[in-house]
PDB file of C-alpha atoms in Angstrom:
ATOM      1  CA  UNK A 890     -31.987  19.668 -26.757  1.00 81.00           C
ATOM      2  CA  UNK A 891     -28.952  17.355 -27.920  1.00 93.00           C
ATOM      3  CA  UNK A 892     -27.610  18.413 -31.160  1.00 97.00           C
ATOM      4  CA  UNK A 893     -25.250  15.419 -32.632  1.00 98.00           C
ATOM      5  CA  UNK A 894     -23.263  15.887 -35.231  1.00 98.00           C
ATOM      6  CA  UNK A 895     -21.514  13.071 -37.525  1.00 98.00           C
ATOM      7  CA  UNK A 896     -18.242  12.903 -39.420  1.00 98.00           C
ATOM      8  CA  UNK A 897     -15.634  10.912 -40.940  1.00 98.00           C
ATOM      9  CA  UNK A 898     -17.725   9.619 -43.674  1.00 98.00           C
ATOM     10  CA  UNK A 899     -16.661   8.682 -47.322  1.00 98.00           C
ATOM     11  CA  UNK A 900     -15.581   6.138 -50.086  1.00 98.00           C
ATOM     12  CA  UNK A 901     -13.501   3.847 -49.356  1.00 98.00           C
ATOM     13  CA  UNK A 902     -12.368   0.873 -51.295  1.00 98.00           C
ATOM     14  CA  UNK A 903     -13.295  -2.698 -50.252  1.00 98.00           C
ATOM     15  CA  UNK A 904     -11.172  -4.024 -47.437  1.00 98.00           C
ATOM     16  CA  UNK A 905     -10.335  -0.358 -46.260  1.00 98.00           C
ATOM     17  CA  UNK A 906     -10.995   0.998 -42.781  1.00 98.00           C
ATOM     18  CA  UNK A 907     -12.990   4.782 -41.436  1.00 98.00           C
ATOM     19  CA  UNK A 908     -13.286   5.858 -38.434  1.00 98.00           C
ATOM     20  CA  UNK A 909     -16.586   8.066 -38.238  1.00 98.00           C
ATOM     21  CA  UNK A 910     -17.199  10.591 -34.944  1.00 98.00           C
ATOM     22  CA  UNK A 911     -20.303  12.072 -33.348  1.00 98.00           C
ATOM     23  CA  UNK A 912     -19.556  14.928 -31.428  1.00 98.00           C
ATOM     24  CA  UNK A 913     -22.511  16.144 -29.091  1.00 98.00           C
ATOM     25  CA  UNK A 914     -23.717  19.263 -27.620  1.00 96.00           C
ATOM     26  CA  UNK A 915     -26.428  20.634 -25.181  1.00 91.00           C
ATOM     27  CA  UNK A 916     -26.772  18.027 -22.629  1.00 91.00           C
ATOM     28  CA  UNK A 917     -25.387  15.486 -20.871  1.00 95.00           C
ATOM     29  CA  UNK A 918     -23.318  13.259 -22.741  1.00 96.00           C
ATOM     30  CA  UNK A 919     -21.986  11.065 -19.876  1.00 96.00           C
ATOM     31  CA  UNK A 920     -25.364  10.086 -18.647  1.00 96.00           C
ATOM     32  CA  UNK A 921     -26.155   8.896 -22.351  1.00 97.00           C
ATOM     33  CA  UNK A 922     -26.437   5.618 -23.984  1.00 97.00           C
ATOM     34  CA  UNK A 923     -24.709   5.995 -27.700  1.00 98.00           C
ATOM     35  CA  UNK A 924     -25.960   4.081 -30.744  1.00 98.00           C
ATOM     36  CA  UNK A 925     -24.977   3.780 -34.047  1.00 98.00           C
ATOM     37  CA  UNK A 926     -27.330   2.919 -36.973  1.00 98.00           C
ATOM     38  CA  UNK A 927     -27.283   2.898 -40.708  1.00 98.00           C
ATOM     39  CA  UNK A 928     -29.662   2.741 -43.512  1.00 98.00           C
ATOM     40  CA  UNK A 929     -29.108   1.799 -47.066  1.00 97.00           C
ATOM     41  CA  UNK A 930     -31.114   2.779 -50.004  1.00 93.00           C
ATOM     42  CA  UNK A 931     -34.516   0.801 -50.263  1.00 95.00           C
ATOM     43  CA  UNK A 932     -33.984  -0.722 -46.393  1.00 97.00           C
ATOM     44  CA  UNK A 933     -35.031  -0.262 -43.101  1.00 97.00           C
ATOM     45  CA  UNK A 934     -33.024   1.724 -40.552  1.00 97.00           C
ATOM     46  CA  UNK A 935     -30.771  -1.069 -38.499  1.00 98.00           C
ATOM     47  CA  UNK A 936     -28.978  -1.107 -35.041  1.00 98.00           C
ATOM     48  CA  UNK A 937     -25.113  -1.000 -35.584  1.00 98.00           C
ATOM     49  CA  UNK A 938     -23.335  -0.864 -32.709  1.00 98.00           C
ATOM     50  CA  UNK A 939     -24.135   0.918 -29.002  1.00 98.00           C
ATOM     51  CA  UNK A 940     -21.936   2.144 -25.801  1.00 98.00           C
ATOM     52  CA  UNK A 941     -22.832   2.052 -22.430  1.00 97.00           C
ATOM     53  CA  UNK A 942     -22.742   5.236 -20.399  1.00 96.00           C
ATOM     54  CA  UNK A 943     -18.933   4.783 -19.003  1.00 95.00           C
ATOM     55  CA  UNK A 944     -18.074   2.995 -22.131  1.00 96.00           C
ATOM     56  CA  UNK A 945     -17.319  -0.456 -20.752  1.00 96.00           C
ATOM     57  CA  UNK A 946     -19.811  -2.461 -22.343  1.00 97.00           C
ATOM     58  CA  UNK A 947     -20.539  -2.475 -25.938  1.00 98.00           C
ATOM     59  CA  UNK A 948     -22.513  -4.049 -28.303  1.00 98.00           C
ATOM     60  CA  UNK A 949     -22.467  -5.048 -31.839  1.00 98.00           C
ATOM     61  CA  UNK A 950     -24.534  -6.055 -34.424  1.00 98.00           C
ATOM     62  CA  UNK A 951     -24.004 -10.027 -35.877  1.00 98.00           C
ATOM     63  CA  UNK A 952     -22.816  -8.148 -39.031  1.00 98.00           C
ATOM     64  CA  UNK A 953     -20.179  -5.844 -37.607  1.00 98.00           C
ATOM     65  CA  UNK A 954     -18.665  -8.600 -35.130  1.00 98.00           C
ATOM     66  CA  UNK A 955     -15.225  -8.090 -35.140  1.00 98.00           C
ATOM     67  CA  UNK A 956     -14.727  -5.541 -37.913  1.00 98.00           C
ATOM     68  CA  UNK A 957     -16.556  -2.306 -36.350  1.00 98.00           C
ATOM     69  CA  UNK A 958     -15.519  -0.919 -33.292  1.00 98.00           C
ATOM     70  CA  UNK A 959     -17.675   1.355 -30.858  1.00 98.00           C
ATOM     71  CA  UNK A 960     -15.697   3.889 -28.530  1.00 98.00           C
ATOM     72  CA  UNK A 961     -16.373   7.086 -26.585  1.00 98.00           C
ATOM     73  CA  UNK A 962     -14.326  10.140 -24.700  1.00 98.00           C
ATOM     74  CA  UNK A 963     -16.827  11.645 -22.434  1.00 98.00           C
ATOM     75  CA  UNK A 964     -14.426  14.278 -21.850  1.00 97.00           C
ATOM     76  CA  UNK A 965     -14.614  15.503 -25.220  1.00 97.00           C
ATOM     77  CA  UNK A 966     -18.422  14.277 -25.654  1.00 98.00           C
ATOM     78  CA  UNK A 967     -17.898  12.169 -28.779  1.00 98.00           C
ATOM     79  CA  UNK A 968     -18.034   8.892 -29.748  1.00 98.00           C
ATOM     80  CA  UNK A 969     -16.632   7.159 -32.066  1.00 98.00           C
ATOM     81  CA  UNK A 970     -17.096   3.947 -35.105  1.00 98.00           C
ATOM     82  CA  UNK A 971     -13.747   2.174 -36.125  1.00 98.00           C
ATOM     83  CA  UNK A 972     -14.665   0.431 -39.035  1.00 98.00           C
ATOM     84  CA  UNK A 973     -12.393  -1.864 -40.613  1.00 98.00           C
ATOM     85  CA  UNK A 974     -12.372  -4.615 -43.292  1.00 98.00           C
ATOM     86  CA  UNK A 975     -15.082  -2.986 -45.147  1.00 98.00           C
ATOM     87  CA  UNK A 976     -17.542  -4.557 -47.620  1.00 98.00           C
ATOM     88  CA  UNK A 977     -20.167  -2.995 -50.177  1.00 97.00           C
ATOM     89  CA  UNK A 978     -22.975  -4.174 -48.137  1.00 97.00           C
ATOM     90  CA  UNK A 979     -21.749  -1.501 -45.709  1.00 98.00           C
ATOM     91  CA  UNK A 980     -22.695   0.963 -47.677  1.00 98.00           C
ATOM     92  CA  UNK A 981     -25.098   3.336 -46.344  1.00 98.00           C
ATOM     93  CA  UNK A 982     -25.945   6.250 -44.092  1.00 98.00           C
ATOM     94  CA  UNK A 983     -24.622   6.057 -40.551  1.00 98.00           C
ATOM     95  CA  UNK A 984     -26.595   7.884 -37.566  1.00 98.00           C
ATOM     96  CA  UNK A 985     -25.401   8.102 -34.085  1.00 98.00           C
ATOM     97  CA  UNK A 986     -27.938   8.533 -31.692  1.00 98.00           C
ATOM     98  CA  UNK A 987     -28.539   9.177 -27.793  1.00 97.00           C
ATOM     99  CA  UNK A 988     -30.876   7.773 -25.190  1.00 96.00           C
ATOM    100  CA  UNK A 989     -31.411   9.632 -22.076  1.00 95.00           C
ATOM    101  CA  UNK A 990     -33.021   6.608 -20.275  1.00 91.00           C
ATOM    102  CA  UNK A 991     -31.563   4.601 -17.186  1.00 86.00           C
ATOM    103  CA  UNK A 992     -32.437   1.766 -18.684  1.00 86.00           C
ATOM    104  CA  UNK A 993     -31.143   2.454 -22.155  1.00 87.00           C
ATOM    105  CA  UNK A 994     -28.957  -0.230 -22.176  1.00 90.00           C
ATOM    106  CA  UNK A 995     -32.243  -2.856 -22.106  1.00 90.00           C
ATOM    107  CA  UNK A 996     -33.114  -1.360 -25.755  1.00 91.00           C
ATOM    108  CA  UNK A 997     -30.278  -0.430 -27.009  1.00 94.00           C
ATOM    109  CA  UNK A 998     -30.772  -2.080 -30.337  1.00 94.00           C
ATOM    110  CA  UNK A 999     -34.266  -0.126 -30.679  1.00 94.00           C
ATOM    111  CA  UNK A1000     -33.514   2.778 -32.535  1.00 94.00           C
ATOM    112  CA  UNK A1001     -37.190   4.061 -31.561  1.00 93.00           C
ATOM    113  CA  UNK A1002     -35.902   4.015 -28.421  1.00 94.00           C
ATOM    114  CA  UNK A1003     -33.514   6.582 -28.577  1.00 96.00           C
ATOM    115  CA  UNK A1004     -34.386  10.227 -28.323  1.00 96.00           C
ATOM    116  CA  UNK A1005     -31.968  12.170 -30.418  1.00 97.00           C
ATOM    117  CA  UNK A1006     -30.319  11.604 -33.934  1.00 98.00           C
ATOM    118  CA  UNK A1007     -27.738  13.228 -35.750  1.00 98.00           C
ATOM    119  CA  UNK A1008     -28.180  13.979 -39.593  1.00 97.00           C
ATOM    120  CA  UNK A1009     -26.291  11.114 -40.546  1.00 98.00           C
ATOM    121  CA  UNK A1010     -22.579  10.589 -42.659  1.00 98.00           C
ATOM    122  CA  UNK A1011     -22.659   8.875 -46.115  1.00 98.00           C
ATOM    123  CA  UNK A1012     -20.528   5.870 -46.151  1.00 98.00           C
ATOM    124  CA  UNK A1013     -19.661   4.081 -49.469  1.00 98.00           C
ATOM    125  CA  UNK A1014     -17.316   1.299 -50.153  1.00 98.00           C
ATOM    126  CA  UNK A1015     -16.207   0.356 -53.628  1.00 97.00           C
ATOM    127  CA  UNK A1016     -15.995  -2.969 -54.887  1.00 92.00           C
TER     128      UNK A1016
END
C-alpha cells in the first residue's frame, strides 16, 4: 500500500507562486507515474499536471501551460507542483496521485486510472 502525503498548500494572493510536495511511502516510487489533480467546490475532479517515471516527460493541463510546473526526486520519493502566476480559478483541493501501470503514461490524464491518492492540500488564491 502507497501512502501519499501532500503539502505546501495555502492562501496566496493573486499573481503569487506555491510550491506544493507529495512525499510517498510503501512502494515503489520510481516505477510510478505521478499525477496531480484538483477539485473545486461544486466541480468535477480534473487532471493537472503528470510525470513520467524518470521525470523527463511531463504533461500539463491547457490551463496550467506555462504557469504550473511538475517535478520529481526519486531519491527522496516526492514530487513536486511549482505553481506560479496564480489566479482565483485555481482555487481548490490539489491531490497527487500514483499509477503503478507500464502503461500509465497512455492515461495519465484519467484520474480513474490511477491507483493511489493522497488526502489532498487546500489551495486558495485571493483576488
Amino acid at each position: 500500500q502507497v501512502q501519499l502525503v501532500e503539502s505546501g498548500g495555502g492562501l496566496v494572493q493573486t499573481g503569487g507562486s506555491l510550491r506544493l510536495s507529495c512525499a510517498a511511502s510503501g512502494g515503489t516510487f520510481p516505477t510510478y507515474t505521478m499525477g496531480w489533480f484538483r477539485q473545486a467546490p461544486g466541480k468535477e475532479r480534473e487532471f493537472v499536471a503528470a510525470i513520467s517515471k524518470s521525470g523527463g516527460i511531463t504533461s500539463y493541463a491547457d490551463s496550467v501551460k506555462g504557469r504550473f510546473t511538475v517535478s520529481r526526486d526519486n531519491a527522496k520519493n516526492t514530487v513536486y507542483l511549482q505553481m506560479n502566476s496564480l489566479k482565483p480559478e485555481d482555487t481548490a483541493v490539489y491531490y497527487c496521485a500514483a499509477d503503478h501501470s507500464p502503461t500509465a503514461w497512455a492515461r495519465r490524464s484519467r484520474g480513474e486510472s490511477y491507483d493511489d491518492w493522497g488526502q489532498g492540500t487546500q489551495v486558495t488564491v485571493s483576488s
